[in-house]
Amino acid sequence: MQVHLTNRQQNILSATVRHYIATAEPVGSKALIDGFDLGVSSATIRNVMGVLEKSGLLYQPHTSAGRIPSDSGYRIYVDQLIGPSETLVKEVEAVLQKRLHWEDWSLEALLQGAGQILATLSGCISLITMPQTTIAKLRHLQLVQIEASKIMLIVVTDSYETHSKVMDLFLESSVIKPNEEVIDHQLQIVSNFLNSHLRGQSLLEIGYLDWNELDQEFRVYGELLKSSLVELTNRALAPTATQIMVKGIGEVLRQPEFSQVQQVQTIMQLLEEEQDQLWHLICEGPEIDDTSKPKVTVRIGAENPLKPIRTCTLISAIYRRGSVPVGSVGVLGPTRLDYESAIAVVAAAADYLSEAFS
């Protein structure tokens, strides 16, 4: 979401969000004057809050009440007004290192312990998926011409599952199109080349290959093979949802946002009976360009596709074994939460679990 705010508008929006997170009470100009050194008058604050309300970043829950942040206001706060806190991350990592002992504990005990620490530090429900124990590997790959301008990519995994994709073969206009026998010969050469490089690799690892290292001899096929192989491996992976370890429900139920029984029931049903829907959501992560630093995904309110949690914030990150994603760690709480702290907690937990599994 691109919204351009002046420095004054940023300061007042940030102060409003922080005050509401701390008090759960609608925020007025007097509260900001008393609690923050904004250097402007009460009238100026009221005018700026009015502008922020018209922009959809704040709203009034009742007539004559103060204002509270909208989902869009929280989004601007997360994306533009706070940054990653290395200090907080290091503090959380120190707690995890001190209280968890992955060298001596079982897998389940490690994840249970991490989940409890996560819930306590964030004040949210913690969610940690059990790691994927089996990841398919490439056994064989074959490129076959099926028409004059179409080829088929066939992938066989180590469990003998077969996946295929038909592709249009586009050659550079300046190149004389070879005959069918020449194409078959070239496709066999490419197939042999790829098999020698990819056989035995996990399908997840193939998605992170440096395709620039492919021999220049095969540059005509490079982009076509890259996109098709990544699509095929993603389709072939189809990971099976594993158990989600849930901790800290009591922490969240004490928040005023969860005073309605109906809302609590729908969330509990999702956590207990519909984990597969939640699993696919928290295991979706951004593309990784630096596997040494977990990327944290923040879904605020209506950004969540699952109806029971559209009044909640879900923060998650992938944990890995080496360079391979194997599970996810996250927290679920009200949209009114300490984002800076929660993001740091999730990032630190993902980093710790990645280190443990590696």
PDB file of N, CA, C and O in Angstrom, residues 14 47 65 76 87 98 177 179 190 202 233 265 290 316:
ATOM      1  N   SER A  14       2.093   7.283  14.066  1.00  0.00           N
ATOM      2  CA  SER A  14       2.884   6.379  14.886  1.00  0.00           C
ATOM      3  C   SER A  14       2.501   6.499  16.360  1.00  0.00           C
ATOM      4  O   SER A  14       2.322   5.484  17.054  1.00  0.00           O
ATOM      5  N   ASN A  47      -6.405  18.262  13.574  1.00  0.00           N
ATOM      6  CA  ASN A  47      -6.493  18.435  12.115  1.00  0.00           C
ATOM      7  C   ASN A  47      -5.797  17.287  11.387  1.00  0.00           C
ATOM      8  O   ASN A  47      -6.326  16.746  10.408  1.00  0.00           O
ATOM      9  N   ALA A  65     -15.960   9.849  19.988  1.00  0.00           N
ATOM     10  CA  ALA A  65     -14.864   9.096  20.613  1.00  0.00           C
ATOM     11  C   ALA A  65     -13.553   9.463  19.936  1.00  0.00           C
ATOM     12  O   ALA A  65     -13.523  10.115  18.886  1.00  0.00           O
ATOM     13  N   ILE A  76       0.640   0.712   7.220  1.00  0.00           N
ATOM     14  CA  ILE A  76       1.603   1.800   7.043  1.00  0.00           C
ATOM     15  C   ILE A  76       2.592   1.809   8.210  1.00  0.00           C
ATOM     16  O   ILE A  76       3.801   1.998   8.021  1.00  0.00           O
ATOM     17  N   THR A  87      18.327  -5.433  17.994  1.00  0.00           N
ATOM     18  CA  THR A  87      18.488  -5.560  19.447  1.00  0.00           C
ATOM     19  C   THR A  87      17.457  -6.523  20.021  1.00  0.00           C
ATOM     20  O   THR A  87      17.784  -7.417  20.813  1.00  0.00           O
ATOM     21  N   LYS A  98      19.142 -19.841  26.056  1.00  0.00           N
ATOM     22  CA  LYS A  98      19.259 -20.134  27.480  1.00  0.00           C
ATOM     23  C   LYS A  98      18.270 -21.193  27.932  1.00  0.00           C
ATOM     24  O   LYS A  98      18.608 -22.082  28.738  1.00  0.00           O
ATOM     25  N   LYS A 177      15.777 -22.589 -38.251  1.00  0.00           N
ATOM     26  CA  LYS A 177      15.159 -23.650 -37.470  1.00  0.00           C
ATOM     27  C   LYS A 177      15.703 -25.011 -37.891  1.00  0.00           C
ATOM     28  O   LYS A 177      15.626 -25.384 -39.062  1.00  0.00           O
ATOM     29  N   ASN A 179      15.962 -29.145 -38.251  1.00  0.00           N
ATOM     30  CA  ASN A 179      14.941 -30.148 -38.533  1.00  0.00           C
ATOM     31  C   ASN A 179      14.666 -30.985 -37.294  1.00  0.00           C
ATOM     32  O   ASN A 179      15.325 -30.851 -36.272  1.00  0.00           O
ATOM     33  N   VAL A 190      20.560 -31.772 -23.923  1.00  0.00           N
ATOM     34  CA  VAL A 190      20.124 -30.952 -22.794  1.00  0.00           C
ATOM     35  C   VAL A 190      19.653 -31.841 -21.648  1.00  0.00           C
ATOM     36  O   VAL A 190      19.961 -31.591 -20.471  1.00  0.00           O
ATOM     37  N   SER A 202      16.947 -32.365  -4.154  1.00  0.00           N
ATOM     38  CA  SER A 202      15.545 -32.249  -3.758  1.00  0.00           C
ATOM     39  C   SER A 202      14.848 -31.264  -4.663  1.00  0.00           C
ATOM     40  O   SER A 202      15.465 -30.345  -5.218  1.00  0.00           O
ATOM     41  N   THR A 233       8.237 -28.516 -10.306  1.00  0.00           N
ATOM     42  CA  THR A 233       8.658 -28.963  -8.981  1.00  0.00           C
ATOM     43  C   THR A 233       7.723 -28.445  -7.900  1.00  0.00           C
ATOM     44  O   THR A 233       7.444 -29.150  -6.933  1.00  0.00           O
ATOM     45  N   GLN A 265     -14.966 -18.899  19.495  1.00  0.00           N
ATOM     46  CA  GLN A 265     -15.337 -20.238  19.021  1.00  0.00           C
ATOM     47  C   GLN A 265     -14.857 -20.491  17.599  1.00  0.00           C
ATOM     48  O   GLN A 265     -14.361 -21.581  17.283  1.00  0.00           O
ATOM     49  N   ASP A 290      18.083 -14.232   0.619  1.00  0.00           N
ATOM     50  CA  ASP A 290      19.181 -14.361   1.580  1.00  0.00           C
ATOM     51  C   ASP A 290      18.734 -15.331   2.658  1.00  0.00           C
ATOM     52  O   ASP A 290      18.057 -14.966   3.590  1.00  0.00           O
ATOM     53  N   SER A 316       4.384 -14.637  10.477  1.00  0.00           N
ATOM     54  CA  SER A 316       5.013 -15.952  10.308  1.00  0.00           C
ATOM     55  C   SER A 316       6.326 -15.844   9.555  1.00  0.00           C
ATOM     56  O   SER A 316       6.602 -14.858   8.861  1.00  0.00           O
TER      57      SER A 316
END
